Structures are given as C-alpha cells and as structure tokens.
C-alpha cells in the first residue's frame, strides 16, 4: 500500500459581470476580430467596477462548492493553499483572509504566487504534504482579480483584453492504495531570466518610495508583457514538460484521457495539440468564455470538464501550463470516485 493524493471535490466561481470584446472597444482601440483571431477570447468575467471584491472572495465562493462536493466542513481542512498573483492587499496573502471567511481560526494557510502555474505548484505542494504525512485534507485554491489592475486604455490593450477574473478550488485527500491513483507525476520548472517578459513592478520593495506619483503616471503599476517571447517559450516548453511528466509516470500520450492546459491563449493550446499530434477532443478549452484567469484557469477547467462528463472516475488527466516567472510545469492525476 502506498499513499496517494486524490481529488475529492471541485468548485468554480466566476463573477456575474460579463465583459465582451465589443465592450472593450468602448475603452480602447481594439476589435472583436483582433481579439478572437489572436487569442480565441470572446468574453471574460470581471468583478464589479466599483471594487470591493478581492481574490479571497472569489476563492471563498469556489471553495464552498468544492467543500460541499467533498462532503467536508471547513474544520476538516488540515491546510489551505492559495495560489494567486492578485492578492486582495499587498500582505497578508488571501490564504489567511479566506481562512477567516471560512470561519476558521487556527488552520494553517499557505500562499503561493507562481502565476499561471500556481495550481500546478500548489497541487505538487499538496501532494508533498500529504505523502509526508504533514497534512491529509488540503483545500487548494487558484483565484484572480485581474480587472482592477489592468490599463484599459489603448496603451494597455495588448494585456487588458486577455485577462479575466475567477476562481477554482479542489479538495485533495491522502488515501492508501495498492494501485497508482491520484497524483501520479509532477514536473515543475522556472527560469527567472525571463522575469521581465511578464511582470507588474509596483509596489516594489526595491523602490523607495515603493510607489510614486511619477511611477503611476508612467503606468508601472500595470502588467507589462512581451507576448511574442512568452508565446514562443510556451510552444517550445509545453511539449517538453509533458514528455517529462509522462516519463516519470511511465505513461504514454495515449494513456492520457484529457489534457487540461492553462488557458493563456487558444492559439498556444492549438499549437500544443498539433505538436503532440493529439485529436482535438483530447485538449480542453474554455478561454473563449473566461479569458486568462491565471492560477484559476486549470481548476475552473477541471470543474467544468467533470461537470460536462468529459472526464470522470478512472480518467487520467494531465494539467499543464506556462506563464510569468517564467514558470512552467505539468501534473498527471488519475481521478477516483467520490
Ligand atoms: N487590439 C488591437 N490591436 C492590438 C491589441 C489589441 N488588443 N494589442 C496589440 N495590438 C496591436 C499591436 O499594437 C501591434 O500593432 P503594430 O503591428 O502596429 O505595432 C499588433 O497588434 C501586433 O501586436 P503583437 O503584440 O505583436 O501581437 P501578437 O501577435 O504577439 O499577439 C498576444 C499578442 C495575443 C498577447 C500574444 O503575443 C500572446 O498570447 N502571447 C502569450 C501570452 C501568454 O501566454 N502569457 C502568459 C500567461 S499569462 C501569466 O502568466 C500571468
């Protein structure tokens, strides 16, 4: 018998405000055609423009659904792992904020900020905690509020049209099993050389003061992205890391029932599908409706794929992604019945 980390419940939450590509044309020089052609995105969900909703709020809503599906009460959780690049406030992180909103007062909460691979790093961390008996029931959340941090003028159009708000959550649990189930393999990487290719500078501890009027006028509190560099790296590194994870699990491409990539750009995921010679229905897409929700995109997609019946108990699923850091990775998991 060996210890394995299995997924018990999933949940997602998208704020109700839908922003279409045509809505974008009211704020910046862009078009529905440009956005669809380059990214596949048709609409995204954003929190209310007046503010007041943070990543911990979206994460809480997704977590409540995942907990209910798992049949857990908040008190059953041994550890919360919260992945985001858009914390409610600079510190403390949303893990602590959400823990309090769940009505807990001593459960440990760990925040990680690996951007688009936050869920992959989070799931791998959860698996390590579980297999070393440090925790047995973990709530893992990916949540982002991008919309309040985007430059929605023409200056920021290359980035602003891509990002959406949302949250996904999974309950993971350690079980003893004779057969391999749950997390089967993980491959994670980072290369800080490309940190500037996608980053938000402010508020920066290396600046004194961290935020100045001039810096804000220059728009240094907005994300900056070298989209072409990220695109090329994604197309190159995703097939590589998928091969690495398959080798670790001693599985072949054909053993994977569904690939759930981070939803950064429909074109990147189509390139990936073609490079791996996969049938179209083996790669899950929902970026058309949600945009890039970064740490939330994989758990949102997992929850949807389960709900649609594309996958279920016994399916072997590969999560993969690449994003800011630069970070990239892949995790293979075999789903079990509840
Ligand atoms: N609407 C209309 N025109 C636009 C827009 C827009 N929203 N944005 C940029 N353009 C213009 C540019 O100004 C440029 O015009 P020019 O030729 O006159 O200079 C032209 O369109 C081409 O711009 P590029 O930036 O070169 O467009 P590209 O083909 O590279 O597509 C995109 C941009 C969609 C962002 C692409 O590079 C991409 O998806 N990159 C990867 C993004 C990614 O994966 N990020 C990582 C995940 S996110 C994370 O980790 C948080």
CSV table of C-alpha atoms and ligand atoms in Angstrom, one decimal:
chain,number,residue,atom,x,y,z
A,1,UNK,CA,0.0,0.0,0.0
A,2,UNK,CA,1.2,3.5,-0.8
A,3,UNK,CA,-0.1,6.9,0.0
A,4,UNK,CA,-1.7,8.9,-2.9
A,5,UNK,CA,-3.2,12.3,-3.2
A,6,UNK,CA,-6.7,12.2,-4.7
A,7,UNK,CA,-9.2,14.9,-5.7
A,8,UNK,CA,-12.4,14.7,-3.7
A,9,UNK,CA,-14.3,17.8,-4.7
A,10,UNK,CA,-14.1,20.7,-7.2
A,11,UNK,CA,-15.7,24.1,-7.5
A,12,UNK,CA,-15.5,27.2,-9.6
A,13,UNK,CA,-16.8,30.8,-9.3
A,14,UNK,CA,-16.9,33.4,-12.0
A,15,UNK,CA,-18.2,36.9,-11.0
A,16,UNK,CA,-21.5,37.6,-12.8
A,17,UNK,CA,-20.4,40.7,-14.8
A,18,UNK,CA,-19.6,39.6,-18.4
A,19,UNK,CA,-17.3,41.9,-20.4
A,20,UNK,CA,-17.5,41.2,-24.2
A,21,UNK,CA,-14.9,42.1,-26.8
A,22,UNK,CA,-17.3,44.8,-28.0
A,23,UNK,CA,-17.4,46.3,-24.5
A,24,UNK,CA,-13.6,46.6,-24.8
A,25,UNK,CA,-13.9,48.7,-27.9
A,26,UNK,CA,-15.6,51.4,-25.8
A,27,UNK,CA,-12.4,51.9,-23.7
A,28,UNK,CA,-9.6,51.3,-26.2
A,29,UNK,CA,-8.7,51.0,-29.9
A,30,UNK,CA,-9.3,47.3,-30.5
A,31,UNK,CA,-11.8,45.0,-32.2
A,32,UNK,CA,-13.6,41.7,-31.6
A,33,UNK,CA,-11.9,40.3,-34.7
A,34,UNK,CA,-8.4,41.1,-33.4
A,35,UNK,CA,-9.0,39.6,-30.0
A,36,UNK,CA,-10.7,36.5,-31.4
A,37,UNK,CA,-8.0,35.9,-34.0
A,38,UNK,CA,-5.0,36.3,-31.8
A,39,UNK,CA,-6.3,34.8,-28.6
A,40,UNK,CA,-9.7,33.0,-29.2
A,41,UNK,CA,-11.3,35.0,-26.4
A,42,UNK,CA,-14.9,36.2,-26.9
A,43,UNK,CA,-15.7,37.4,-23.4
A,44,UNK,CA,-14.5,37.4,-19.8
A,45,UNK,CA,-16.0,37.8,-16.3
A,46,UNK,CA,-14.9,40.7,-14.2
A,47,UNK,CA,-15.7,41.8,-10.7
A,48,UNK,CA,-17.8,44.9,-10.2
A,49,UNK,CA,-16.0,48.0,-11.5
A,50,UNK,CA,-16.6,49.9,-8.2
A,51,UNK,CA,-14.3,47.4,-6.4
A,52,UNK,CA,-14.8,45.7,-3.0
A,53,UNK,CA,-14.3,42.1,-4.3
A,54,UNK,CA,-10.9,40.5,-3.8
A,55,UNK,CA,-9.3,37.2,-4.8
A,56,UNK,CA,-10.1,35.8,-1.4
A,57,UNK,CA,-13.9,36.4,-2.0
A,58,UNK,CA,-13.8,34.6,-5.3
A,59,UNK,CA,-11.7,31.8,-3.8
A,60,UNK,CA,-14.2,31.5,-0.9
A,61,UNK,CA,-17.1,31.1,-3.3
A,62,UNK,CA,-15.3,28.3,-5.3
A,63,UNK,CA,-14.1,26.7,-2.1
A,64,UNK,CA,-17.6,26.4,-0.6
A,65,UNK,CA,-18.8,24.5,-3.7
A,66,UNK,CA,-15.7,22.2,-3.6
A,67,UNK,CA,-16.1,21.5,0.2
A,68,UNK,CA,-19.8,20.7,-0.3
A,69,UNK,CA,-19.0,18.3,-3.1
A,70,UNK,CA,-16.3,16.6,-1.0
A,71,UNK,CA,-18.6,16.4,2.0
A,72,UNK,CA,-16.2,18.3,4.1
A,73,UNK,CA,-16.8,21.0,6.7
A,74,UNK,CA,-14.2,23.8,6.9
A,75,UNK,CA,-13.0,22.2,10.2
A,76,UNK,CA,-12.0,19.1,8.3
A,77,UNK,CA,-9.2,21.0,6.4
A,78,UNK,CA,-5.6,20.5,7.6
A,79,UNK,CA,-4.1,23.1,5.3
A,80,UNK,CA,-5.2,25.8,2.9
A,81,UNK,CA,-3.0,26.5,-0.2
A,82,UNK,CA,-3.9,29.7,-2.0
A,83,UNK,CA,-2.4,30.5,-5.4
A,84,UNK,CA,-2.7,34.0,-6.9
A,85,UNK,CA,-0.8,36.8,-8.5
A,86,UNK,CA,-3.5,39.3,-7.5
A,87,UNK,CA,-3.8,39.3,-3.7
A,88,UNK,CA,-6.6,41.3,-2.1
A,89,UNK,CA,-3.9,43.5,-0.4
A,90,UNK,CA,-0.1,43.6,-0.5
A,91,UNK,CA,0.1,41.4,2.6
A,92,UNK,CA,-1.1,39.3,4.3
A,93,UNK,CA,-2.0,37.0,1.5
A,94,UNK,CA,-5.5,35.8,0.6
A,95,UNK,CA,-4.9,32.4,2.2
A,96,UNK,CA,-5.3,34.0,5.7
A,97,UNK,CA,-8.1,36.2,4.6
A,98,UNK,CA,-10.1,33.3,3.1
A,99,UNK,CA,-9.4,31.1,6.1
A,100,UNK,CA,-11.1,33.7,8.4
A,101,UNK,CA,-14.0,33.9,6.0
A,102,UNK,CA,-14.4,30.1,6.2
A,103,UNK,CA,-14.9,30.6,10.0
A,104,UNK,CA,-11.6,29.0,10.9
A,105,UNK,CA,-9.1,30.4,13.4
A,106,UNK,CA,-6.1,28.2,13.5
A,107,UNK,CA,-5.9,26.2,10.3
A,108,UNK,CA,-2.6,26.9,8.5
A,109,UNK,CA,-2.7,28.8,5.3
A,110,UNK,CA,0.0,29.0,2.7
A,111,UNK,CA,0.1,31.5,-0.1
A,112,UNK,CA,2.0,30.8,-3.3
A,113,UNK,CA,2.5,33.1,-6.3
A,114,UNK,CA,3.5,31.1,-9.3
A,115,UNK,CA,1.1,32.9,-11.6
A,116,UNK,CA,-0.2,30.7,-14.4
A,117,UNK,CA,1.4,27.6,-12.9
A,118,UNK,CA,0.1,28.4,-9.4
A,119,UNK,CA,-2.3,25.5,-9.5
A,120,UNK,CA,0.5,23.1,-10.7
A,121,UNK,CA,2.9,24.2,-8.0
A,122,UNK,CA,0.0,24.1,-5.4
A,123,UNK,CA,-1.1,20.6,-6.3
A,124,UNK,CA,2.5,19.4,-6.2
A,125,UNK,CA,3.0,21.0,-2.8
A,126,UNK,CA,-0.3,19.5,-1.5
A,127,UNK,CA,0.9,16.1,-2.7
A,128,UNK,CA,4.3,16.5,-0.9
A,129,UNK,CA,2.5,17.5,2.3
A,130,UNK,CA,0.2,14.5,2.1
A,131,UNK,CA,2.8,11.9,1.2
A,132,UNK,CA,5.0,13.1,4.1
A,133,UNK,CA,2.0,12.9,6.5
A,134,UNK,CA,2.1,16.6,7.3
A,135,UNK,CA,-1.5,17.0,6.3
A,136,UNK,CA,-4.2,14.7,5.0
A,137,UNK,CA,-7.0,17.0,3.8
A,138,UNK,CA,-6.0,20.1,1.8
A,139,UNK,CA,-8.1,22.9,0.2
A,140,UNK,CA,-6.2,24.2,-2.8
A,141,UNK,CA,-7.5,27.4,-4.4
A,142,UNK,CA,-6.5,29.4,-7.5
A,143,UNK,CA,-8.2,32.8,-7.7
A,144,UNK,CA,-7.5,36.0,-9.5
A,145,UNK,CA,-8.9,39.5,-9.7
A,146,UNK,CA,-7.1,41.0,-12.7
A,147,UNK,CA,-9.6,43.5,-13.9
A,148,UNK,CA,-8.9,46.1,-11.2
A,149,UNK,CA,-5.2,46.1,-12.2
A,150,UNK,CA,-5.4,46.5,-15.9
A,151,UNK,CA,-4.8,49.5,-18.1
A,152,UNK,CA,-8.0,49.5,-20.1
A,153,UNK,CA,-6.8,52.4,-22.3
A,154,UNK,CA,-5.2,51.8,-25.7
A,155,UNK,CA,-1.7,51.9,-24.1
A,156,UNK,CA,-2.5,48.6,-22.2
A,157,UNK,CA,-4.6,46.9,-24.8
A,158,UNK,CA,-2.2,44.0,-25.5
A,159,UNK,CA,-2.6,42.8,-21.9
A,160,UNK,CA,-6.0,44.1,-20.9
A,161,UNK,CA,-8.0,42.1,-23.5
A,162,UNK,CA,-6.5,38.8,-22.3
A,163,UNK,CA,-7.3,38.6,-18.6
A,164,UNK,CA,-10.4,37.6,-16.7
A,165,UNK,CA,-11.4,37.2,-13.1
A,166,UNK,CA,-12.4,33.9,-11.5
A,167,UNK,CA,-11.6,31.1,-9.0
A,168,UNK,CA,-11.3,27.4,-8.9
A,169,UNK,CA,-10.9,25.1,-5.9
A,170,UNK,CA,-10.2,21.5,-5.2
A,171,UNK,CA,-10.3,19.4,-2.1
A,172,UNK,CA,-7.4,16.9,-2.1
A,173,UNK,CA,-7.0,14.0,0.3
A,174,UNK,CA,-4.5,11.3,1.1
A,175,UNK,CA,-5.5,7.7,0.7
A,176,UNK,CA,-3.8,4.3,0.9
A,177,UNK,CA,-4.0,2.3,-2.3
A,178,UNK,CA,-2.4,-0.8,-3.9
A,179,UNK,CA,-2.8,0.7,-7.4
A,180,UNK,CA,-1.5,4.1,-8.5
A,181,UNK,CA,-4.3,6.7,-8.2
A,182,UNK,CA,-4.4,10.5,-7.7
A,183,UNK,CA,-1.3,12.5,-8.4
A,184,UNK,CA,1.0,10.2,-10.5
A,185,UNK,CA,3.7,12.5,-11.5
A,186,UNK,CA,4.7,16.2,-11.5
A,187,UNK,CA,7.4,18.2,-13.4
A,188,UNK,CA,7.9,21.8,-12.4
A,189,UNK,CA,10.4,24.4,-13.7
A,190,UNK,CA,11.3,28.1,-13.5
A,191,UNK,CA,13.7,30.5,-15.3
A,192,UNK,CA,14.0,33.9,-13.7
A,193,UNK,CA,15.9,35.2,-16.7
A,194,UNK,CA,12.5,35.9,-18.3
A,195,UNK,CA,11.0,37.6,-15.2
A,196,UNK,CA,10.7,40.9,-17.1
A,197,UNK,CA,8.8,39.3,-20.0
A,198,UNK,CA,5.7,39.4,-17.9
A,199,UNK,CA,5.6,41.3,-14.7
A,200,UNK,CA,4.0,44.0,-12.6
A,201,UNK,CA,6.6,46.3,-11.0
A,202,UNK,CA,4.7,48.2,-8.3
A,203,UNK,CA,4.6,48.4,-5.3
A,204,UNK,CA,8.2,47.3,-5.4
A,205,UNK,CA,10.4,47.0,-2.2
A,206,UNK,CA,13.4,47.8,-4.3
A,207,UNK,CA,12.0,51.3,-4.9
A,208,UNK,CA,12.0,53.9,-2.2
A,209,UNK,CA,9.3,55.1,-2.1
A,210,UNK,CA,7.7,51.9,-3.4
A,211,UNK,CA,5.0,53.8,-5.3
A,212,UNK,CA,5.5,57.4,-6.5
A,213,UNK,CA,3.2,59.7,-8.4
A,214,UNK,CA,5.6,59.7,-11.4
A,215,UNK,CA,5.8,55.9,-11.5
A,216,UNK,CA,2.0,55.7,-11.6
A,217,UNK,CA,1.9,58.3,-14.4
A,218,UNK,CA,4.3,56.0,-16.3
A,219,UNK,CA,1.9,53.1,-15.7
A,220,UNK,CA,4.4,51.0,-13.8
A,221,UNK,CA,1.6,49.5,-11.6
A,222,UNK,CA,0.2,47.8,-14.7
A,223,UNK,CA,1.3,44.4,-16.1
A,224,UNK,CA,3.9,44.6,-18.9
A,225,UNK,CA,4.1,41.6,-21.3
A,226,UNK,CA,6.4,40.6,-24.1
A,227,UNK,CA,3.7,38.5,-25.6
A,228,UNK,CA,5.8,37.1,-28.5
A,229,UNK,CA,8.5,35.8,-26.2
A,230,UNK,CA,6.0,34.1,-23.9
A,231,UNK,CA,4.2,32.6,-26.9
A,232,UNK,CA,7.4,31.1,-28.4
A,233,UNK,CA,8.5,29.7,-25.0
A,234,UNK,CA,5.1,28.2,-24.4
A,235,UNK,CA,5.1,26.4,-27.7
A,236,UNK,CA,8.6,25.0,-27.1
A,237,UNK,CA,8.4,24.2,-23.4
A,238,UNK,CA,4.9,22.7,-23.0
A,239,UNK,CA,5.5,19.6,-25.2
A,240,UNK,CA,8.9,19.1,-23.4
A,241,UNK,CA,7.5,19.2,-19.9
A,242,UNK,CA,4.6,17.0,-20.8
A,243,UNK,CA,7.1,14.4,-22.1
A,244,UNK,CA,9.0,14.7,-18.8
A,245,UNK,CA,5.9,14.1,-16.7
A,246,UNK,CA,4.8,11.1,-18.9
A,247,UNK,CA,8.3,9.6,-18.5
A,248,UNK,CA,8.1,10.0,-14.7
A,249,UNK,CA,4.7,8.3,-14.6
A,250,UNK,CA,5.8,5.6,-17.1
A,251,UNK,CA,2.8,6.5,-19.2
A,252,UNK,CA,2.4,7.2,-23.0
A,253,UNK,CA,0.5,10.1,-24.6
A,254,UNK,CA,-2.3,7.6,-25.4
A,255,UNK,CA,-2.8,6.9,-21.7
A,256,UNK,CA,-4.0,10.5,-21.1
A,257,UNK,CA,-7.7,10.9,-21.4
A,258,UNK,CA,-7.7,14.6,-21.3
A,259,UNK,CA,-5.1,17.4,-21.4
A,260,UNK,CA,-6.2,20.5,-19.4
A,261,UNK,CA,-3.8,23.3,-20.3
A,262,UNK,CA,-3.7,26.6,-18.6
A,263,UNK,CA,-5.9,28.9,-20.7
A,264,UNK,CA,-3.5,31.6,-21.8
A,265,UNK,CA,-4.2,31.8,-25.4
A,266,UNK,CA,-6.3,29.4,-27.6
A,267,UNK,CA,-3.6,29.5,-30.3
A,268,UNK,CA,-0.9,28.3,-27.9
A,269,UNK,CA,-3.1,25.4,-26.9
A,270,UNK,CA,-3.9,24.6,-30.5
A,271,UNK,CA,-0.1,24.7,-31.3
A,272,UNK,CA,0.4,22.3,-28.4
A,273,UNK,CA,-2.3,19.9,-29.7
A,274,UNK,CA,-0.8,19.8,-33.2
A,275,UNK,CA,2.8,19.5,-31.9
A,276,UNK,CA,1.7,16.5,-29.8
A,277,UNK,CA,-0.4,15.1,-32.7
A,278,UNK,CA,-3.5,14.9,-30.4
A,279,UNK,CA,-7.1,14.7,-31.5
A,280,UNK,CA,-8.9,17.9,-30.9
A,281,UNK,CA,-11.2,16.5,-28.3
A,282,UNK,CA,-8.2,15.5,-26.1
A,283,UNK,CA,-7.4,19.1,-25.2
A,284,UNK,CA,-9.9,21.1,-23.1
A,285,UNK,CA,-10.6,24.8,-23.9
A,286,UNK,CA,-12.8,27.4,-22.2
A,287,UNK,CA,-10.7,30.5,-22.7
A,288,UNK,CA,-13.4,31.7,-25.2
A,289,UNK,CA,-15.7,32.4,-22.3
A,290,UNK,CA,-13.3,33.3,-19.4
A,291,UNK,CA,-10.1,34.8,-20.8
A,292,UNK,CA,-6.9,34.1,-19.0
A,293,UNK,CA,-7.7,33.6,-15.3
A,294,UNK,CA,-4.1,32.6,-14.5
A,295,UNK,CA,-3.9,30.5,-11.3
A,296,UNK,CA,-7.7,29.8,-11.5
A,297,UNK,CA,-7.8,28.6,-15.1
A,298,UNK,CA,-6.8,24.9,-14.6
A,299,UNK,CA,-9.1,24.3,-11.6
A,300,UNK,CA,-12.0,26.1,-13.4
A,301,UNK,CA,-11.4,23.9,-16.4
A,302,UNK,CA,-11.2,20.8,-14.4
A,303,UNK,CA,-14.5,21.6,-12.6
A,304,UNK,CA,-16.2,22.2,-16.0
A,305,UNK,CA,-14.8,19.1,-17.7
A,306,UNK,CA,-16.1,17.0,-14.8
A,307,UNK,CA,-19.5,18.7,-14.9
A,308,UNK,CA,-19.7,18.1,-18.7
A,309,UNK,CA,-18.8,14.5,-18.2
A,310,UNK,CA,-15.8,14.8,-20.5
A,311,UNK,CA,-13.9,13.1,-17.7
A,312,UNK,CA,-14.9,11.2,-14.5
A,313,UNK,CA,-13.8,8.5,-12.1
A,314,UNK,CA,-11.0,6.4,-13.6
A,315,UNK,CA,-9.9,9.2,-16.1
A,316,UNK,CA,-6.2,10.1,-16.3
A,317,UNK,CA,-5.8,13.8,-16.7
A,318,UNK,CA,-2.7,15.9,-17.5
A,319,UNK,CA,-2.6,19.6,-16.2
A,320,UNK,CA,0.0,21.8,-17.9
A,321,UNK,CA,0.9,25.4,-18.1
A,322,UNK,CA,3.5,28.1,-18.7
A,323,UNK,CA,3.5,31.7,-17.5
A,324,UNK,CA,5.1,34.6,-15.7
A,325,UNK,CA,8.3,33.8,-13.7
A,326,UNK,CA,9.0,32.3,-16.1
A,327,UNK,CA,7.4,29.1,-14.7
A,328,UNK,CA,6.1,26.0,-16.4
A,329,UNK,CA,5.1,22.5,-15.5
A,330,UNK,CA,2.8,19.5,-15.8
A,331,UNK,CA,1.0,17.2,-13.3
A,332,UNK,CA,-0.7,13.9,-14.1
A,333,UNK,CA,-3.6,12.7,-12.0
A,334,UNK,CA,-5.9,9.7,-12.0
A,335,UNK,CA,-9.4,10.6,-10.9
A,336,UNK,CA,-11.2,8.3,-8.4
A,337,UNK,CA,-14.9,8.1,-7.5
A,338,UNK,CA,-16.0,10.3,-4.6
B,1,LIG,N1,-6.3,45.2,-30.2
B,1,LIG,C1,-5.8,45.6,-31.4
B,1,LIG,N2,-4.5,45.7,-31.7
B,1,LIG,C2,-3.7,45.3,-30.8
B,1,LIG,C3,-4.1,44.9,-29.5
B,1,LIG,C4,-5.5,44.9,-29.2
B,1,LIG,N3,-6.0,44.5,-28.0
B,1,LIG,N4,-3.0,44.6,-28.8
B,1,LIG,C5,-1.9,44.8,-29.5
B,1,LIG,N5,-2.3,45.2,-30.8
B,1,LIG,C6,-1.5,45.6,-31.9
B,1,LIG,C7,-0.1,46.0,-31.5
B,1,LIG,O1,0.0,47.3,-31.2
B,1,LIG,C8,0.6,45.7,-32.8
B,1,LIG,O2,0.5,46.7,-33.7
B,1,LIG,P1,1.7,47.2,-34.7
B,1,LIG,O3,1.9,46.0,-35.6
B,1,LIG,O4,1.1,48.3,-35.4
B,1,LIG,O5,2.8,47.5,-33.8
B,1,LIG,C9,-0.1,44.5,-33.4
B,1,LIG,O6,-1.4,44.5,-32.7
B,1,LIG,C10,0.6,43.2,-33.0
B,1,LIG,O7,0.9,43.1,-31.6
B,1,LIG,P2,1.7,42.0,-31.0
B,1,LIG,O8,1.8,42.2,-29.5
B,1,LIG,O9,2.9,41.7,-31.8
B,1,LIG,O10,0.7,40.7,-31.2
B,1,LIG,P3,0.9,39.2,-31.1
B,1,LIG,O11,0.6,38.6,-32.4
B,1,LIG,O12,2.2,38.9,-30.4
B,1,LIG,O13,-0.3,38.8,-30.1
B,1,LIG,C11,-0.7,38.2,-27.8
B,1,LIG,C12,-0.3,39.3,-28.8
B,1,LIG,C13,-2.1,37.8,-28.1
B,1,LIG,C14,-0.6,38.8,-26.4
B,1,LIG,C15,0.3,37.0,-27.9
B,1,LIG,O14,1.6,37.5,-28.0
B,1,LIG,C16,0.2,36.1,-26.8
B,1,LIG,O15,-0.9,35.5,-26.5
B,1,LIG,N6,1.3,35.8,-26.1
B,1,LIG,C17,1.3,34.9,-24.9
B,1,LIG,C18,0.6,35.4,-23.7
B,1,LIG,C19,0.8,34.4,-22.6
B,1,LIG,O16,0.8,33.2,-22.8
B,1,LIG,N7,1.1,35.0,-21.4
B,1,LIG,C20,1.5,34.1,-20.3
B,1,LIG,C21,0.3,33.7,-19.5
B,1,LIG,S1,-0.2,35.0,-18.5
B,1,LIG,C22,0.6,34.9,-17.0
B,1,LIG,O17,1.5,34.2,-16.7
B,1,LIG,C23,0.0,35.8,-15.9
